[in-house]
N, CA, C and O atoms as a Maestro MAE file, in Angstrom:
{
 s_m_m2io_version
 :::
 2.0.0
}

f_m_ct {
 s_m_title
 :::
 protein
 m_atom[304] {
  # First column is atom index #
  i_m_mmod_type
  r_m_x_coord
  r_m_y_coord
  r_m_z_coord
  i_m_residue_number
  s_m_chain_name
  s_m_pdb_residue_name
  s_m_pdb_atom_name
  i_m_atomic_number
  :::
  1 25 32.509 -27.895 18.476 1 A "UNK " " N  " 7
  2 3 32.621 -29.237 19.017 1 A "UNK " " CA " 6
  3 2 34.107 -29.599 19.119 1 A "UNK " " C  " 6
  4 15 34.905 -29.279 18.239 1 A "UNK " " O  " 8
  5 25 34.439 -30.254 20.185 2 A "UNK " " N  " 7
  6 3 35.816 -30.708 20.381 2 A "UNK " " CA " 6
  7 2 36.051 -32.010 19.614 2 A "UNK " " C  " 6
  8 15 35.117 -32.759 19.328 2 A "UNK " " O  " 8
  9 25 37.306 -32.256 19.293 3 A "UNK " " N  " 7
  10 3 37.675 -33.475 18.581 3 A "UNK " " CA " 6
  11 2 37.237 -34.716 19.359 3 A "UNK " " C  " 6
  12 15 36.753 -35.678 18.764 3 A "UNK " " O  " 8
  13 25 37.401 -34.702 20.668 4 A "UNK " " N  " 7
  14 3 37.009 -35.849 21.482 4 A "UNK " " CA " 6
  15 2 35.505 -36.109 21.402 4 A "UNK " " C  " 6
  16 15 35.063 -37.253 21.509 4 A "UNK " " O  " 8
  17 25 34.722 -35.047 21.214 5 A "UNK " " N  " 7
  18 3 33.273 -35.217 21.080 5 A "UNK " " CA " 6
  19 2 32.919 -35.946 19.789 5 A "UNK " " C  " 6
  20 15 31.990 -36.753 19.760 5 A "UNK " " O  " 8
  21 25 33.659 -35.660 18.726 6 A "UNK " " N  " 7
  22 3 33.435 -36.361 17.454 6 A "UNK " " CA " 6
  23 2 33.779 -37.842 17.639 6 A "UNK " " C  " 6
  24 15 33.027 -38.717 17.210 6 A "UNK " " O  " 8
  25 25 34.911 -38.114 18.274 7 A "UNK " " N  " 7
  26 3 35.279 -39.501 18.535 7 A "UNK " " CA " 6
  27 2 34.213 -40.190 19.382 7 A "UNK " " C  " 6
  28 15 33.843 -41.332 19.106 7 A "UNK " " O  " 8
  29 25 33.727 -39.513 20.396 8 A "UNK " " N  " 7
  30 3 32.721 -40.098 21.283 8 A "UNK " " CA " 6
  31 2 31.466 -40.496 20.514 8 A "UNK " " C  " 6
  32 15 30.897 -41.562 20.746 8 A "UNK " " O  " 8
  33 25 31.047 -39.643 19.611 9 A "UNK " " N  " 7
  34 3 29.845 -39.924 18.825 9 A "UNK " " CA " 6
  35 2 30.063 -41.114 17.894 9 A "UNK " " C  " 6
  36 15 29.242 -42.030 17.849 9 A "UNK " " O  " 8
  37 25 31.154 -41.098 17.163 10 A "UNK " " N  " 7
  38 3 31.411 -42.149 16.176 10 A "UNK " " CA " 6
  39 2 31.758 -43.476 16.841 10 A "UNK " " C  " 6
  40 15 31.287 -44.530 16.415 10 A "UNK " " O  " 8
  41 25 32.580 -43.422 17.883 11 A "UNK " " N  " 7
  42 3 33.064 -44.652 18.508 11 A "UNK " " CA " 6
  43 2 32.221 -45.114 19.692 11 A "UNK " " C  " 6
  44 15 32.495 -46.153 20.294 11 A "UNK " " O  " 8
  45 25 31.194 -44.335 20.019 12 A "UNK " " N  " 7
  46 3 30.257 -44.688 21.091 12 A "UNK " " CA " 6
  47 2 30.970 -44.947 22.418 12 A "UNK " " C  " 6
  48 15 30.738 -45.954 23.087 12 A "UNK " " O  " 8
  49 25 31.838 -44.011 22.772 13 A "UNK " " N  " 7
  50 3 32.583 -44.060 24.031 13 A "UNK " " CA " 6
  51 2 32.492 -42.675 24.675 13 A "UNK " " C  " 6
  52 15 32.270 -41.690 23.970 13 A "UNK " " O  " 8
  53 25 32.657 -42.577 25.984 14 A "UNK " " N  " 7
  54 3 32.655 -41.255 26.623 14 A "UNK " " CA " 6
  55 2 33.823 -40.401 26.113 14 A "UNK " " C  " 6
  56 15 34.937 -40.896 25.945 14 A "UNK " " O  " 8
  57 25 33.557 -39.131 25.874 15 A "UNK " " N  " 7
  58 3 34.582 -38.225 25.342 15 A "UNK " " CA " 6
  59 2 35.805 -38.149 26.246 15 A "UNK " " C  " 6
  60 15 36.928 -37.998 25.763 15 A "UNK " " O  " 8
  61 25 35.593 -38.253 27.550 16 A "UNK " " N  " 7
  62 3 36.723 -38.134 28.474 16 A "UNK " " CA " 6
  63 2 37.545 -39.423 28.584 16 A "UNK " " C  " 6
  64 15 38.507 -39.479 29.351 16 A "UNK " " O  " 8
  65 25 37.176 -40.446 27.830 17 A "UNK " " N  " 7
  66 3 37.927 -41.702 27.880 17 A "UNK " " CA " 6
  67 2 39.076 -41.742 26.873 17 A "UNK " " C  " 6
  68 15 39.858 -42.693 26.869 17 A "UNK " " O  " 8
  69 25 39.186 -40.718 26.016 18 A "UNK " " N  " 7
  70 3 40.206 -40.713 24.977 18 A "UNK " " CA " 6
  71 2 41.451 -39.938 25.392 18 A "UNK " " C  " 6
  72 15 41.374 -38.914 26.072 18 A "UNK " " O  " 8
  73 25 42.600 -40.455 24.963 19 A "UNK " " N  " 7
  74 3 43.872 -39.758 25.114 19 A "UNK " " CA " 6
  75 2 44.514 -39.708 23.734 19 A "UNK " " C  " 6
  76 15 44.002 -40.310 22.790 19 A "UNK " " O  " 8
  77 25 45.619 -39.003 23.608 20 A "UNK " " N  " 7
  78 3 46.301 -38.945 22.319 20 A "UNK " " CA " 6
  79 2 46.799 -40.319 21.872 20 A "UNK " " C  " 6
  80 15 47.083 -40.515 20.691 20 A "UNK " " O  " 8
  81 25 46.907 -41.249 22.779 21 A "UNK " " N  " 7
  82 3 47.343 -42.603 22.443 21 A "UNK " " CA " 6
  83 2 46.187 -43.493 22.004 21 A "UNK " " C  " 6
  84 15 46.416 -44.619 21.561 21 A "UNK " " O  " 8
  85 25 44.952 -43.013 22.118 22 A "UNK " " N  " 7
  86 3 43.794 -43.813 21.713 22 A "UNK " " CA " 6
  87 2 43.883 -44.137 20.223 22 A "UNK " " C  " 6
  88 15 44.157 -43.270 19.393 22 A "UNK " " O  " 8
  89 25 43.642 -45.424 19.909 23 A "UNK " " N  " 7
  90 3 43.718 -45.889 18.518 23 A "UNK " " CA " 6
  91 2 42.911 -47.179 18.397 23 A "UNK " " C  " 6
  92 15 42.289 -47.633 19.358 23 A "UNK " " O  " 8
  93 25 42.933 -47.751 17.210 24 A "UNK " " N  " 7
  94 3 42.240 -49.022 17.019 24 A "UNK " " CA " 6
  95 2 42.889 -50.139 17.822 24 A "UNK " " C  " 6
  96 15 42.285 -51.192 18.028 24 A "UNK " " O  " 8
  97 25 44.101 -49.916 18.268 25 A "UNK " " N  " 7
  98 3 44.808 -50.916 19.071 25 A "UNK " " CA " 6
  99 2 44.260 -51.028 20.496 25 A "UNK " " C  " 6
  100 15 44.380 -52.077 21.128 25 A "UNK " " O  " 8
  101 25 43.655 -49.939 21.002 26 A "UNK " " N  " 7
  102 3 43.215 -49.961 22.397 26 A "UNK " " CA " 6
  103 2 41.779 -49.464 22.621 26 A "UNK " " C  " 6
  104 15 41.336 -49.354 23.764 26 A "UNK " " O  " 8
  105 25 41.060 -49.167 21.548 27 A "UNK " " N  " 7
  106 3 39.640 -48.802 21.646 27 A "UNK " " CA " 6
  107 2 38.872 -49.849 20.837 27 A "UNK " " C  " 6
  108 15 38.955 -49.874 19.609 27 A "UNK " " O  " 8
  109 25 38.138 -50.699 21.520 28 A "UNK " " N  " 7
  110 3 37.493 -51.843 20.869 28 A "UNK " " CA " 6
  111 2 36.548 -51.454 19.740 28 A "UNK " " C  " 6
  112 15 36.433 -52.184 18.756 28 A "UNK " " O  " 8
  113 25 35.873 -50.323 19.863 29 A "UNK " " N  " 7
  114 3 34.899 -49.931 18.842 29 A "UNK " " CA " 6
  115 2 35.538 -49.208 17.657 29 A "UNK " " C  " 6
  116 15 34.840 -48.851 16.707 29 A "UNK " " O  " 8
  117 25 36.859 -48.985 17.695 30 A "UNK " " N  " 7
  118 3 37.567 -48.277 16.618 30 A "UNK " " CA " 6
  119 2 37.939 -49.295 15.536 30 A "UNK " " C  " 6
  120 15 39.074 -49.768 15.475 30 A "UNK " " O  " 8
  121 25 36.971 -49.619 14.694 31 A "UNK " " N  " 7
  122 3 37.176 -50.568 13.602 31 A "UNK " " CA " 6
  123 2 37.595 -49.813 12.348 31 A "UNK " " C  " 6
  124 15 37.583 -48.583 12.328 31 A "UNK " " O  " 8
  125 25 37.961 -50.541 11.311 32 A "UNK " " N  " 7
  126 3 38.372 -49.886 10.068 32 A "UNK " " CA " 6
  127 2 37.219 -49.093 9.457 32 A "UNK " " C  " 6
  128 15 37.434 -48.006 8.920 32 A "UNK " " O  " 8
  129 25 36.014 -49.619 9.532 33 A "UNK " " N  " 7
  130 3 34.861 -48.897 8.999 33 A "UNK " " CA " 6
  131 2 34.593 -47.627 9.810 33 A "UNK " " C  " 6
  132 15 34.321 -46.569 9.242 33 A "UNK " " O  " 8
  133 25 34.669 -47.733 11.112 34 A "UNK " " N  " 7
  134 3 34.452 -46.554 11.945 34 A "UNK " " CA " 6
  135 2 35.591 -45.540 11.791 34 A "UNK " " C  " 6
  136 15 35.382 -44.342 11.975 34 A "UNK " " O  " 8
  137 25 36.780 -46.012 11.457 35 A "UNK " " N  " 7
  138 3 37.894 -45.093 11.217 35 A "UNK " " CA " 6
  139 2 37.569 -44.190 10.029 35 A "UNK " " C  " 6
  140 15 37.780 -42.979 10.086 35 A "UNK " " O  " 8
  141 25 37.058 -44.785 8.957 36 A "UNK " " N  " 7
  142 3 36.672 -44.011 7.780 36 A "UNK " " CA " 6
  143 2 35.549 -43.036 8.150 36 A "UNK " " C  " 6
  144 15 35.592 -41.862 7.782 36 A "UNK " " O  " 8
  145 25 34.561 -43.525 8.868 37 A "UNK " " N  " 7
  146 3 33.456 -42.670 9.314 37 A "UNK " " CA " 6
  147 2 33.975 -41.536 10.178 37 A "UNK " " C  " 6
  148 15 33.535 -40.395 10.039 37 A "UNK " " O  " 8
  149 25 34.907 -41.844 11.067 38 A "UNK " " N  " 7
  150 3 35.492 -40.839 11.947 38 A "UNK " " CA " 6
  151 2 36.164 -39.733 11.144 38 A "UNK " " C  " 6
  152 15 35.945 -38.553 11.417 38 A "UNK " " O  " 8
  153 25 36.971 -40.094 10.168 39 A "UNK " " N  " 7
  154 3 37.667 -39.083 9.369 39 A "UNK " " CA " 6
  155 2 36.688 -38.226 8.577 39 A "UNK " " C  " 6
  156 15 36.893 -37.019 8.446 39 A "UNK " " O  " 8
  157 25 35.637 -38.827 8.053 40 A "UNK " " N  " 7
  158 3 34.616 -38.065 7.326 40 A "UNK " " CA " 6
  159 2 33.905 -37.095 8.260 40 A "UNK " " C  " 6
  160 15 33.679 -35.940 7.899 40 A "UNK " " O  " 8
  161 25 33.552 -37.553 9.456 41 A "UNK " " N  " 7
  162 3 32.879 -36.682 10.428 41 A "UNK " " CA " 6
  163 2 33.784 -35.533 10.866 41 A "UNK " " C  " 6
  164 15 33.313 -34.412 11.055 41 A "UNK " " O  " 8
  165 25 35.074 -35.803 11.028 42 A "UNK " " N  " 7
  166 3 36.020 -34.752 11.397 42 A "UNK " " CA " 6
  167 2 36.119 -33.728 10.272 42 A "UNK " " C  " 6
  168 15 36.123 -32.524 10.527 42 A "UNK " " O  " 8
  169 25 36.198 -34.200 9.030 43 A "UNK " " N  " 7
  170 3 36.223 -33.279 7.891 43 A "UNK " " CA " 6
  171 2 34.983 -32.387 7.891 43 A "UNK " " C  " 6
  172 15 35.086 -31.174 7.712 43 A "UNK " " O  " 8
  173 25 33.831 -32.980 8.089 44 A "UNK " " N  " 7
  174 3 32.576 -32.214 8.089 44 A "UNK " " CA " 6
  175 2 32.516 -31.232 9.253 44 A "UNK " " C  " 6
  176 15 32.113 -30.082 9.076 44 A "UNK " " O  " 8
  177 25 32.907 -31.673 10.426 45 A "UNK " " N  " 7
  178 3 32.816 -30.834 11.624 45 A "UNK " " CA " 6
  179 2 33.751 -29.633 11.561 45 A "UNK " " C  " 6
  180 15 33.375 -28.531 11.959 45 A "UNK " " O  " 8
  181 25 34.964 -29.839 11.064 46 A "UNK " " N  " 7
  182 3 35.960 -28.778 11.081 46 A "UNK " " CA " 6
  183 2 36.128 -28.089 9.729 46 A "UNK " " C  " 6
  184 15 36.956 -27.188 9.595 46 A "UNK " " O  " 8
  185 25 35.355 -28.503 8.729 47 A "UNK " " N  " 7
  186 3 35.370 -27.833 7.429 47 A "UNK " " CA " 6
  187 2 36.693 -27.950 6.691 47 A "UNK " " C  " 6
  188 15 37.150 -26.993 6.065 47 A "UNK " " O  " 8
  189 25 37.307 -29.123 6.766 48 A "UNK " " N  " 7
  190 3 38.589 -29.360 6.097 48 A "UNK " " CA " 6
  191 2 38.483 -30.641 5.278 48 A "UNK " " C  " 6
  192 15 37.485 -31.358 5.357 48 A "UNK " " O  " 8
  193 25 39.510 -30.919 4.499 49 A "UNK " " N  " 7
  194 3 39.599 -32.173 3.760 49 A "UNK " " CA " 6
  195 2 40.977 -32.779 3.997 49 A "UNK " " C  " 6
  196 15 41.988 -32.076 3.999 49 A "UNK " " O  " 8
  197 25 41.000 -34.085 4.196 50 A "UNK " " N  " 7
  198 3 42.253 -34.809 4.350 50 A "UNK " " CA " 6
  199 2 42.674 -35.373 3.000 50 A "UNK " " C  " 6
  200 15 41.836 -35.813 2.213 50 A "UNK " " O  " 8
  201 25 43.962 -35.357 2.741 51 A "UNK " " N  " 7
  202 3 44.480 -36.016 1.544 51 A "UNK " " CA " 6
  203 2 44.519 -37.523 1.794 51 A "UNK " " C  " 6
  204 15 44.413 -37.977 2.933 51 A "UNK " " O  " 8
  205 25 44.672 -38.287 0.715 52 A "UNK " " N  " 7
  206 3 44.794 -39.740 0.876 52 A "UNK " " CA " 6
  207 2 46.007 -40.087 1.725 52 A "UNK " " C  " 6
  208 15 45.946 -40.995 2.554 52 A "UNK " " O  " 8
  209 25 47.110 -39.370 1.524 53 A "UNK " " N  " 7
  210 3 48.319 -39.624 2.312 53 A "UNK " " CA " 6
  211 2 48.065 -39.370 3.792 53 A "UNK " " C  " 6
  212 15 48.503 -40.148 4.639 53 A "UNK " " O  " 8
  213 25 47.357 -38.278 4.112 54 A "UNK " " N  " 7
  214 3 47.039 -37.983 5.513 54 A "UNK " " CA " 6
  215 2 46.159 -39.076 6.110 54 A "UNK " " C  " 6
  216 15 46.362 -39.501 7.247 54 A "UNK " " O  " 8
  217 25 45.186 -39.522 5.334 55 A "UNK " " N  " 7
  218 3 44.262 -40.536 5.851 55 A "UNK " " CA " 6
  219 2 44.974 -41.831 6.202 55 A "UNK " " C  " 6
  220 15 44.595 -42.512 7.155 55 A "UNK " " O  " 8
  221 25 45.999 -42.174 5.441 56 A "UNK " " N  " 7
  222 3 46.689 -43.442 5.698 56 A "UNK " " CA " 6
  223 2 47.669 -43.350 6.858 56 A "UNK " " C  " 6
  224 15 48.080 -44.378 7.395 56 A "UNK " " O  " 8
  225 25 48.054 -42.133 7.258 57 A "UNK " " N  " 7
  226 3 49.028 -42.012 8.343 57 A "UNK " " CA " 6
  227 2 48.389 -41.714 9.695 57 A "UNK " " C  " 6
  228 15 49.061 -41.809 10.723 57 A "UNK " " O  " 8
  229 25 47.122 -41.360 9.716 58 A "UNK " " N  " 7
  230 3 46.456 -41.053 10.985 58 A "UNK " " CA " 6
  231 2 45.956 -42.341 11.624 58 A "UNK " " C  " 6
  232 15 44.975 -42.933 11.172 58 A "UNK " " O  " 8
  233 25 46.634 -42.763 12.669 59 A "UNK " " N  " 7
  234 3 46.304 -44.023 13.335 59 A "UNK " " CA " 6
  235 2 45.834 -43.838 14.771 59 A "UNK " " C  " 6
  236 15 45.309 -44.775 15.371 59 A "UNK " " O  " 8
  237 25 46.012 -42.660 15.326 60 A "UNK " " N  " 7
  238 3 45.628 -42.415 16.725 60 A "UNK " " CA " 6
  239 2 45.028 -41.024 16.847 60 A "UNK " " C  " 6
  240 15 45.097 -40.215 15.921 60 A "UNK " " O  " 8
  241 25 44.445 -40.765 17.995 61 A "UNK " " N  " 7
  242 3 43.913 -39.432 18.253 61 A "UNK " " CA " 6
  243 2 45.024 -38.394 18.163 61 A "UNK " " C  " 6
  244 15 44.804 -37.302 17.639 61 A "UNK " " O  " 8
  245 25 46.200 -38.713 18.660 62 A "UNK " " N  " 7
  246 3 47.328 -37.789 18.583 62 A "UNK " " CA " 6
  247 2 47.713 -37.488 17.140 62 A "UNK " " C  " 6
  248 15 48.016 -36.343 16.806 62 A "UNK " " O  " 8
  249 25 47.706 -38.509 16.281 63 A "UNK " " N  " 7
  250 3 47.997 -38.303 14.857 63 A "UNK " " CA " 6
  251 2 46.964 -37.388 14.224 63 A "UNK " " C  " 6
  252 15 47.305 -36.486 13.459 63 A "UNK " " O  " 8
  253 25 45.699 -37.625 14.545 64 A "UNK " " N  " 7
  254 3 44.619 -36.804 13.983 64 A "UNK " " CA " 6
  255 2 44.755 -35.370 14.463 64 A "UNK " " C  " 6
  256 15 44.635 -34.437 13.670 64 A "UNK " " O  " 8
  257 25 45.003 -35.185 15.750 65 A "UNK " " N  " 7
  258 3 45.153 -33.842 16.309 65 A "UNK " " CA " 6
  259 2 46.330 -33.105 15.633 65 A "UNK " " C  " 6
  260 15 46.207 -31.929 15.288 65 A "UNK " " O  " 8
  261 25 47.453 -33.789 15.450 66 A "UNK " " N  " 7
  262 3 48.622 -33.172 14.819 66 A "UNK " " CA " 6
  263 2 48.320 -32.764 13.374 66 A "UNK " " C  " 6
  264 15 48.746 -31.700 12.925 66 A "UNK " " O  " 8
  265 25 47.595 -33.599 12.661 67 A "UNK " " N  " 7
  266 3 47.229 -33.274 11.279 67 A "UNK " " CA " 6
  267 2 46.310 -32.058 11.241 67 A "UNK " " C  " 6
  268 15 46.476 -31.177 10.398 67 A "UNK " " O  " 8
  269 25 45.348 -32.011 12.148 68 A "UNK " " N  " 7
  270 3 44.450 -30.849 12.207 68 A "UNK " " CA " 6
  271 2 45.232 -29.578 12.532 68 A "UNK " " C  " 6
  272 15 44.983 -28.527 11.942 68 A "UNK " " O  " 8
  273 25 46.165 -29.671 13.460 69 A "UNK " " N  " 7
  274 3 46.966 -28.500 13.823 69 A "UNK " " CA " 6
  275 2 47.791 -28.005 12.642 69 A "UNK " " C  " 6
  276 15 47.942 -26.798 12.455 69 A "UNK " " O  " 8
  277 25 48.338 -28.944 11.827 70 A "UNK " " N  " 7
  278 3 49.084 -28.540 10.636 70 A "UNK " " CA " 6
  279 2 48.198 -27.824 9.643 70 A "UNK " " C  " 6
  280 15 48.676 -27.012 8.851 70 A "UNK " " O  " 8
  281 25 46.896 -28.123 9.679 71 A "UNK " " N  " 7
  282 3 45.928 -27.468 8.804 71 A "UNK " " CA " 6
  283 2 45.383 -26.172 9.422 71 A "UNK " " C  " 6
  284 15 44.524 -25.515 8.834 71 A "UNK " " O  " 8
  285 25 45.883 -25.814 10.600 72 A "UNK " " N  " 7
  286 3 45.439 -24.588 11.250 72 A "UNK " " CA " 6
  287 2 44.138 -24.710 12.010 72 A "UNK " " C  " 6
  288 15 43.494 -23.704 12.306 72 A "UNK " " O  " 8
  289 25 43.745 -25.925 12.330 73 A "UNK " " N  " 7
  290 3 42.494 -26.159 13.054 73 A "UNK " " CA " 6
  291 2 42.794 -26.390 14.523 73 A "UNK " " C  " 6
  292 15 43.580 -27.270 14.875 73 A "UNK " " O  " 8
  293 25 42.165 -25.597 15.379 74 A "UNK " " N  " 7
  294 3 42.299 -25.791 16.822 74 A "UNK " " CA " 6
  295 2 41.301 -26.877 17.220 74 A "UNK " " C  " 6
  296 15 40.092 -26.650 17.215 74 A "UNK " " O  " 8
  297 25 41.808 -28.040 17.561 75 A "UNK " " N  " 7
  298 3 40.941 -29.188 17.827 75 A "UNK " " CA " 6
  299 2 40.900 -29.550 19.304 75 A "UNK " " C  " 6
  300 15 40.623 -30.699 19.647 75 A "UNK " " O  " 8
  301 25 41.167 -28.606 20.171 76 A "UNK " " N  " 7
  302 3 41.179 -28.878 21.608 76 A "UNK " " CA " 6
  303 2 39.805 -29.140 22.140 76 A "UNK " " C  " 6
  304 15 39.643 -29.387 23.335 76 A "UNK " " O  " 8
  :::
 }
 m_bond[303] {
  # First column is bond index #
  i_m_from
  i_m_to
  i_m_order
  :::
  1 1 2 1
  2 2 3 1
  3 3 4 2
  4 3 5 1
  5 5 6 1
  6 6 7 1
  7 7 8 2
  8 7 9 1
  9 9 10 1
  10 10 11 1
  11 11 12 2
  12 11 13 1
  13 13 14 1
  14 14 15 1
  15 15 16 2
  16 15 17 1
  17 17 18 1
  18 18 19 1
  19 19 20 2
  20 19 21 1
  21 21 22 1
  22 22 23 1
  23 23 24 2
  24 23 25 1
  25 25 26 1
  26 26 27 1
  27 27 28 2
  28 27 29 1
  29 29 30 1
  30 30 31 1
  31 31 32 2
  32 31 33 1
  33 33 34 1
  34 34 35 1
  35 35 36 2
  36 35 37 1
  37 37 38 1
  38 38 39 1
  39 39 40 2
  40 39 41 1
  41 41 42 1
  42 42 43 1
  43 43 44 2
  44 43 45 1
  45 45 46 1
  46 46 47 1
  47 47 48 2
  48 47 49 1
  49 49 50 1
  50 50 51 1
  51 51 52 2
  52 51 53 1
  53 53 54 1
  54 54 55 1
  55 55 56 2
  56 55 57 1
  57 57 58 1
  58 58 59 1
  59 59 60 2
  60 59 61 1
  61 61 62 1
  62 62 63 1
  63 63 64 2
  64 63 65 1
  65 65 66 1
  66 66 67 1
  67 67 68 2
  68 67 69 1
  69 69 70 1
  70 70 71 1
  71 71 72 2
  72 71 73 1
  73 73 74 1
  74 74 75 1
  75 75 76 2
  76 75 77 1
  77 77 78 1
  78 78 79 1
  79 79 80 2
  80 79 81 1
  81 81 82 1
  82 82 83 1
  83 83 84 2
  84 83 85 1
  85 85 86 1
  86 86 87 1
  87 87 88 2
  88 87 89 1
  89 89 90 1
  90 90 91 1
  91 91 92 2
  92 91 93 1
  93 93 94 1
  94 94 95 1
  95 95 96 2
  96 95 97 1
  97 97 98 1
  98 98 99 1
  99 99 100 2
  100 99 101 1
  101 101 102 1
  102 102 103 1
  103 103 104 2
  104 103 105 1
  105 105 106 1
  106 106 107 1
  107 107 108 2
  108 107 109 1
  109 109 110 1
  110 110 111 1
  111 111 112 2
  112 111 113 1
  113 113 114 1
  114 114 115 1
  115 115 116 2
  116 115 117 1
  117 117 118 1
  118 118 119 1
  119 119 120 2
  120 119 121 1
  121 121 122 1
  122 122 123 1
  123 123 124 2
  124 123 125 1
  125 125 126 1
  126 126 127 1
  127 127 128 2
  128 127 129 1
  129 129 130 1
  130 130 131 1
  131 131 132 2
  132 131 133 1
  133 133 134 1
  134 134 135 1
  135 135 136 2
  136 135 137 1
  137 137 138 1
  138 138 139 1
  139 139 140 2
  140 139 141 1
  141 141 142 1
  142 142 143 1
  143 143 144 2
  144 143 145 1
  145 145 146 1
  146 146 147 1
  147 147 148 2
  148 147 149 1
  149 149 150 1
  150 150 151 1
  151 151 152 2
  152 151 153 1
  153 153 154 1
  154 154 155 1
  155 155 156 2
  156 155 157 1
  157 157 158 1
  158 158 159 1
  159 159 160 2
  160 159 161 1
  161 161 162 1
  162 162 163 1
  163 163 164 2
  164 163 165 1
  165 165 166 1
  166 166 167 1
  167 167 168 2
  168 167 169 1
  169 169 170 1
  170 170 171 1
  171 171 172 2
  172 171 173 1
  173 173 174 1
  174 174 175 1
  175 175 176 2
  176 175 177 1
  177 177 178 1
  178 178 179 1
  179 179 180 2
  180 179 181 1
  181 181 182 1
  182 182 183 1
  183 183 184 2
  184 183 185 1
  185 185 186 1
  186 186 187 1
  187 187 188 2
  188 187 189 1
  189 189 190 1
  190 190 191 1
  191 191 192 2
  192 191 193 1
  193 193 194 1
  194 194 195 1
  195 195 196 2
  196 195 197 1
  197 197 198 1
  198 198 199 1
  199 199 200 2
  200 199 201 1
  201 201 202 1
  202 202 203 1
  203 203 204 2
  204 203 205 1
  205 205 206 1
  206 206 207 1
  207 207 208 2
  208 207 209 1
  209 209 210 1
  210 210 211 1
  211 211 212 2
  212 211 213 1
  213 213 214 1
  214 214 215 1
  215 215 216 2
  216 215 217 1
  217 217 218 1
  218 218 219 1
  219 219 220 2
  220 219 221 1
  221 221 222 1
  222 222 223 1
  223 223 224 2
  224 223 225 1
  225 225 226 1
  226 226 227 1
  227 227 228 2
  228 227 229 1
  229 229 230 1
  230 230 231 1
  231 231 232 2
  232 231 233 1
  233 233 234 1
  234 234 235 1
  235 235 236 2
  236 235 237 1
  237 237 238 1
  238 238 239 1
  239 239 240 2
  240 239 241 1
  241 241 242 1
  242 242 243 1
  243 243 244 2
  244 243 245 1
  245 245 246 1
  246 246 247 1
  247 247 248 2
  248 247 249 1
  249 249 250 1
  250 250 251 1
  251 251 252 2
  252 251 253 1
  253 253 254 1
  254 254 255 1
  255 255 256 2
  256 255 257 1
  257 257 258 1
  258 258 259 1
  259 259 260 2
  260 259 261 1
  261 261 262 1
  262 262 263 1
  263 263 264 2
  264 263 265 1
  265 265 266 1
  266 266 267 1
  267 267 268 2
  268 267 269 1
  269 269 270 1
  270 270 271 1
  271 271 272 2
  272 271 273 1
  273 273 274 1
  274 274 275 1
  275 275 276 2
  276 275 277 1
  277 277 278 1
  278 278 279 1
  279 279 280 2
  280 279 281 1
  281 281 282 1
  282 282 283 1
  283 283 284 2
  284 283 285 1
  285 285 286 1
  286 286 287 1
  287 287 288 2
  288 287 289 1
  289 289 290 1
  290 290 291 1
  291 291 292 2
  292 291 293 1
  293 293 294 1
  294 294 295 1
  295 295 296 2
  296 295 297 1
  297 297 298 1
  298 298 299 1
  299 299 300 2
  300 299 301 1
  301 301 302 1
  302 302 303 1
  303 303 304 2
  :::
 }
}
């Protein structure tokens, strides 16, 4: 599954509507509760765990993608 597909499921938006700039600032359904759900779903989907520090710095799709890449996960 692609990272955008996880976002689409959690945020109830079409997968092709997201860009690396997508965040709670410009996606209406990206609430604080859904942000937590999103990070948990990403951890489950890609078999990784985020540290507390990582969780607090990921604010956009681009941030999440960069963190996954640092963990060696291809999230394209």
